């Protein structure tokens, strides 16, 4: 639901810009403002989940998504559309944390790889769906038809959260160190902040998402304006980026379950180095076919990064008392990268007059992310957990 809402803009960016009188950087803001509010809500989301549980946090998130999408449906200009995207961003901040918190609450550490990959797979399905149904909906009902489609999804999400997610009293804590002498450990923020990995994981996510969201936001426009493709063809080519993420998400889940916990960081690091090369050439593709080939490859390996980071997160914290907080910190990095990606690429393109100018900055950030990932260390675990 929320991922589908996030990708309402890219497949019809040119028409939406014309309808609302937007510049390229303003349409980039419509993507980034959603991520910005997701960024602001990421850390509080951890506390909200600890207080009211995953069920009611999900209900609140779906409610904000519904209200935001409804406001956007009737927007006639940049300002009101920006407000609607901000409301959807509140939902984004809650959804990104609570979806992985559900996995942490109901699966032990060594078995979280596959469930986390399934969460990511749903994101890829949503993006593929939006990239391919946006133009038909736009042709039949105007751009508002896409917003009404998301409105319906949002209503269904509210109902699903109410009736399908277990309440807080049924959540489980699998970690052996979660309780000592029957008393749950209190959160020591000084102890948490002195853990290097809590800084590294969000920084890696920032480098990853600046490139991923910068490229995925503007690639349809690049293929139309530079390569000369029609909008439907461009959207279809870009959609493969998300579709291949579905099997990739399931594969990486199995890999992470089989790789020893201390070695999971190498999966992320290697992927980031490969992505650095992909980011460098993305806006140099001369044809739709070559762009589609690169996007398919990128889409496959891109899935490895978020799944591995969310899986590694609960293993680097001092104790299980910090589980919701580390997920919120990782999400903070994710949303900051999502916020900056469209803005960085949009402003570089506006300033330089071409998309290729963004290649080197995106590649360097990804390479830095891969390098610092090598310094992550997991907390000590019992033999049964290793």
XYZ file of C-alpha atoms in Angstrom:
386
model
C 0.000 0.000 0.000
C 2.569 2.563 1.107
C 5.148 1.468 -1.489
C 2.535 1.788 -4.212
C 1.724 5.288 -2.966
C 5.390 6.234 -2.963
C 5.724 5.356 -6.645
C 2.703 7.254 -7.925
C 4.970 10.041 -9.208
C 7.764 8.544 -11.404
C 5.643 6.756 -14.070
C 3.634 9.913 -14.897
C 6.138 12.587 -13.887
C 6.074 14.449 -17.208
C 2.269 14.639 -17.354
C 1.937 15.503 -13.675
C 4.496 18.282 -14.115
C 2.424 19.673 -16.959
C -0.896 19.304 -15.128
C 0.305 20.991 -11.936
C 2.872 23.317 -13.502
C 5.884 21.707 -11.786
C 9.597 21.868 -12.516
C 11.744 18.727 -12.458
C 13.160 19.604 -9.030
C 9.641 20.261 -7.667
C 8.472 16.830 -8.785
C 11.590 15.505 -7.082
C 10.360 17.179 -3.898
C 7.097 15.248 -4.188
C 9.176 12.095 -3.839
C 11.569 13.475 -1.244
C 9.022 15.096 1.091
C 7.455 11.702 1.642
C 10.842 10.255 2.518
C 11.660 13.312 4.653
C 8.659 12.776 6.898
C 9.473 9.082 6.936
C 12.914 10.142 8.134
C 11.484 12.339 10.899
C 9.155 9.563 12.071
C 11.691 6.734 11.865
C 13.163 7.141 15.360
C 9.861 7.946 17.138
C 8.357 4.917 15.383
C 10.578 2.633 17.454
C 9.211 4.141 20.660
C 5.626 4.002 19.370
C 5.981 0.305 18.572
C 7.413 -0.399 22.026
C 4.472 1.457 23.588
C 1.424 0.250 21.637
C 2.709 -2.743 19.643
C 2.891 -3.512 15.939
C -0.868 -3.892 15.403
C -1.965 -0.398 16.358
C 1.138 1.200 14.886
C 0.169 -0.373 11.557
C -3.420 0.862 11.891
C -2.175 4.422 12.481
C 0.214 4.192 9.517
C -2.512 2.982 7.164
C -4.802 5.742 8.399
C -2.255 8.458 7.597
C -1.716 6.901 4.190
C -5.442 7.037 3.443
C -5.802 10.672 4.515
C -2.707 11.751 2.611
C -3.762 10.055 -0.596
C -7.263 11.542 -0.370
C -5.817 15.051 0.010
C -3.590 14.486 -3.024
C -6.534 13.316 -5.095
C -8.002 16.824 -4.992
C -4.735 18.775 -5.233
C -4.630 21.419 -7.938
C -1.107 22.670 -7.404
C 2.293 22.024 -5.891
C 1.556 23.184 -2.338
C -1.436 20.951 -1.588
C 0.184 17.986 -3.316
C 3.262 18.535 -1.145
C 1.078 18.446 1.989
C -0.534 15.205 0.849
C 2.853 13.607 0.237
C 3.987 14.721 3.697
C 1.029 12.894 5.253
C 1.907 9.815 3.225
C 5.449 10.265 4.548
C 4.172 9.873 8.110
C 2.796 6.507 7.033
C 6.109 5.677 5.379
C 8.073 6.343 8.560
C 5.814 4.047 10.562
C 5.442 1.329 7.896
C 9.153 0.897 7.270
C 9.857 0.245 10.936
C 6.768 -1.726 11.870
C 7.001 -4.157 8.937
C 10.411 -5.412 10.089
C 9.418 -5.123 13.754
C 6.711 -7.709 13.047
C 9.444 -10.102 11.892
C 11.592 -9.374 14.950
C 8.608 -9.990 17.229
C 7.544 -13.303 15.739
C 10.757 -14.948 14.437
C 14.054 -15.880 16.174
C 17.299 -14.268 14.932
C 18.578 -17.192 12.862
C 15.266 -17.450 10.963
C 14.616 -13.775 10.167
C 16.285 -13.757 6.742
C 13.383 -15.239 4.769
C 10.588 -13.258 6.524
C 12.541 -10.026 6.017
C 13.017 -10.913 2.370
C 9.262 -11.462 2.001
C 8.636 -7.956 3.355
C 11.048 -6.558 0.775
C 9.464 -8.681 -1.951
C 6.124 -6.974 -1.331
C 7.841 -3.639 -1.980
C 9.140 -4.854 -5.338
C 5.699 -6.145 -6.335
C 4.131 -2.787 -5.455
C 6.640 -0.821 -7.513
C 6.270 -3.141 -10.526
C 2.507 -2.818 -10.295
C 2.571 0.985 -10.201
C 5.065 1.322 -13.037
C 2.772 -0.697 -15.309
C -0.759 0.298 -14.320
C -0.061 4.033 -13.976
C -0.268 4.835 -17.694
C -3.492 2.817 -18.305
C -5.116 4.437 -15.255
C -3.896 7.834 -16.388
C -5.244 7.291 -19.901
C -8.626 6.165 -18.589
C -9.202 8.446 -15.612
C -6.492 11.104 -15.627
C -3.723 11.259 -13.036
C -6.332 11.294 -10.249
C -7.255 7.720 -11.203
C -3.899 6.571 -9.831
C -4.618 8.339 -6.543
C -8.063 6.723 -6.296
C -6.460 3.321 -6.831
C -4.149 3.973 -3.866
C -7.119 5.211 -1.817
C -8.760 1.812 -2.258
C -5.544 0.012 -1.293
C -5.298 2.194 1.803
C -8.788 1.281 2.988
C -7.954 -2.403 2.544
C -4.727 -1.894 4.520
C -6.586 -0.358 7.462
C -8.949 -3.328 7.551
C -6.128 -5.861 7.228
C -4.209 -4.261 10.091
C -7.273 -4.308 12.324
C -8.229 -7.916 11.731
C -5.066 -9.826 10.738
C -2.180 -8.554 12.908
C -1.953 -10.037 16.451
C -2.168 -7.675 19.406
C 0.723 -6.595 21.639
C -0.057 -9.304 24.211
C 0.777 -11.971 21.622
C 4.180 -10.596 20.613
C 7.155 -12.799 21.537
C 10.752 -11.974 22.523
C 13.045 -14.755 21.304
C 16.362 -13.353 22.506
C 17.788 -15.081 25.565
C 19.169 -11.834 27.003
C 15.852 -10.008 26.781
C 15.132 -10.622 30.439
C 17.421 -10.974 33.422
C 15.958 -12.382 36.645
C 12.513 -11.753 35.221
C 13.136 -8.033 34.773
C 13.454 -6.574 31.289
C 16.621 -4.560 30.742
C 16.168 -0.792 30.541
C 17.474 1.015 27.493
C 20.860 2.677 28.118
C 21.203 5.237 25.310
C 24.856 5.952 26.114
C 25.634 2.265 25.719
C 23.698 2.196 22.463
C 25.420 5.256 20.991
C 28.851 3.756 21.741
C 28.061 0.804 19.466
C 29.789 1.630 16.124
C 27.423 -0.467 14.021
C 24.410 1.703 14.840
C 26.157 4.514 12.930
C 27.461 2.330 10.116
C 24.207 0.615 9.115
C 22.225 3.834 8.496
C 25.199 5.389 6.658
C 25.317 2.400 4.309
C 21.575 2.732 3.723
C 22.011 6.442 2.929
C 24.634 5.732 0.267
C 22.536 2.927 -1.181
C 19.246 4.797 -1.353
C 20.635 8.075 -2.728
C 21.700 6.099 -5.781
C 18.742 3.744 -5.960
C 15.993 6.326 -5.529
C 17.813 8.968 -7.540
C 18.041 6.593 -10.495
C 14.627 4.929 -10.171
C 12.845 8.286 -9.802
C 14.293 9.850 -12.947
C 15.046 6.859 -15.179
C 11.606 6.904 -16.870
C 12.093 10.602 -17.644
C 15.672 9.951 -18.852
C 14.476 7.242 -21.237
C 11.796 9.555 -22.666
C 13.818 12.763 -22.936
C 17.294 11.425 -23.746
C 16.815 7.987 -25.310
C 13.558 8.865 -27.087
C 11.266 6.142 -25.743
C 7.532 6.657 -25.273
C 6.296 6.872 -21.670
C 4.671 3.420 -21.527
C 7.793 1.726 -22.906
C 10.021 3.638 -20.489
C 7.835 2.683 -17.522
C 7.789 -0.975 -18.579
C 11.583 -1.052 -18.904
C 12.054 0.507 -15.469
C 9.469 -1.784 -13.877
C 11.712 -4.789 -14.487
C 14.016 -3.262 -11.896
C 11.442 -4.045 -9.239
C 10.055 -7.293 -10.669
C 13.373 -9.145 -10.492
C 13.596 -8.020 -6.893
C 10.881 -10.553 -6.033
C 12.931 -13.727 -6.617
C 16.053 -11.897 -5.424
C 14.385 -11.106 -2.086
C 13.583 -14.762 -1.540
C 17.086 -15.851 -2.574
C 18.844 -13.415 -0.251
C 16.601 -14.537 2.598
C 17.794 -18.114 2.157
C 21.424 -16.966 1.813
C 21.278 -14.931 5.011
C 19.762 -17.847 6.892
C 22.673 -20.062 5.772
C 25.510 -17.546 6.219
C 26.938 -17.335 9.740
C 25.714 -14.217 11.513
C 29.169 -12.504 11.760
C 29.686 -12.983 7.998
C 26.411 -11.435 6.832
C 28.075 -8.039 6.527
C 30.125 -9.253 3.545
C 26.945 -9.816 1.537
C 26.077 -6.140 1.952
C 29.608 -4.874 1.334
C 30.136 -6.791 -1.907
C 26.721 -5.743 -3.189
C 27.474 -2.070 -2.510
C 30.752 -2.249 -4.479
C 28.977 -3.786 -7.468
C 26.204 -1.191 -7.250
C 28.786 1.601 -7.311
C 29.733 0.489 -10.828
C 26.060 0.240 -11.843
C 25.239 3.714 -10.522
C 28.191 5.135 -12.476
C 26.856 3.960 -15.869
C 23.076 4.083 -15.270
C 22.422 7.441 -16.966
C 24.756 6.602 -19.865
C 22.652 3.817 -21.359
C 22.122 4.574 -25.086
C 19.004 2.447 -25.680
C 15.934 1.232 -23.821
C 17.203 -2.327 -24.164
C 20.585 -1.598 -22.578
C 18.918 0.389 -19.809
C 16.474 -2.459 -19.157
C 19.345 -4.967 -18.968
C 21.216 -2.836 -16.436
C 18.051 -2.189 -14.419
C 17.260 -5.910 -14.291
C 20.730 -6.624 -12.918
C 20.526 -3.702 -10.491
C 17.054 -4.666 -9.375
C 18.222 -8.160 -8.567
C 21.224 -7.219 -6.417
C 19.655 -4.057 -4.924
C 17.295 -6.244 -2.950
C 20.240 -7.746 -1.085
C 21.042 -4.481 0.700
C 17.839 -3.611 2.616
C 17.115 -7.242 3.508
C 20.629 -7.782 4.858
C 20.729 -4.483 6.770
C 17.422 -5.139 8.525
C 18.486 -8.715 9.264
C 21.880 -7.639 10.630
C 20.421 -4.806 12.723
C 19.110 -6.831 15.695
C 22.452 -8.695 15.868
C 24.664 -5.624 16.437
C 22.842 -4.107 19.418
C 23.970 -4.580 23.050
C 20.828 -6.536 23.980
C 17.285 -7.328 22.865
C 15.947 -4.311 24.757
C 17.172 -2.196 21.821
C 15.486 -4.202 19.019
C 12.817 -1.674 18.022
C 15.316 1.178 18.351
C 17.929 -0.319 16.003
C 15.229 -1.004 13.414
C 14.180 2.632 13.726
C 17.793 3.803 13.317
C 18.264 1.667 10.192
C 14.991 3.051 8.850
C 16.211 6.573 9.616
C 19.157 5.969 7.290
C 16.877 4.400 4.695
C 14.531 7.374 4.654
C 17.328 9.943 4.647
C 18.745 8.282 1.539
C 15.274 8.161 -0.020
C 14.848 11.863 0.758
C 18.186 12.917 -0.666
C 18.202 10.682 -3.764
C 15.594 12.490 -5.897
C 16.822 15.885 -4.663
C 20.498 15.202 -5.340
C 19.878 13.905 -8.852
C 17.197 16.511 -9.611
C 19.363 19.472 -8.643
C 22.458 18.056 -10.371
C 20.489 17.549 -13.587
C 18.933 21.026 -13.391
C 22.353 22.596 -12.761
C 24.404 20.583 -15.267
C 21.732 20.172 -17.911
C 22.301 16.419 -18.246
C 21.662 13.236 -16.272
C 25.183 11.818 -16.630
C 26.589 14.488 -14.291
C 25.137 12.580 -11.328
C 27.116 9.404 -12.125
C 30.295 10.008 -10.128
C 28.642 11.286 -6.901
C 26.256 8.311 -6.799
C 29.050 5.792 -7.434
C 31.365 7.263 -4.790
C 28.659 7.211 -2.106
C 27.870 3.556 -2.823
C 31.557 2.597 -2.692
C 31.978 4.355 0.659
C 28.980 2.413 1.977
C 30.579 -0.870 0.952
C 33.878 0.037 2.621
C 32.448 1.027 6.003
C 30.224 -2.057 6.088
C 33.361 -4.140 6.554
C 33.795 -2.611 10.040
C 30.473 -3.925 11.413
C 30.736 -6.324 14.350
C 27.883 -8.371 15.782
C 27.243 -8.813 19.489
C 28.226 -12.039 21.225
C 25.652 -14.767 20.840
C 25.068 -18.135 22.373
C 26.175 -21.238 20.490
C 22.605 -22.099 19.610
C 22.165 -18.744 17.901
C 25.435 -18.747 15.938
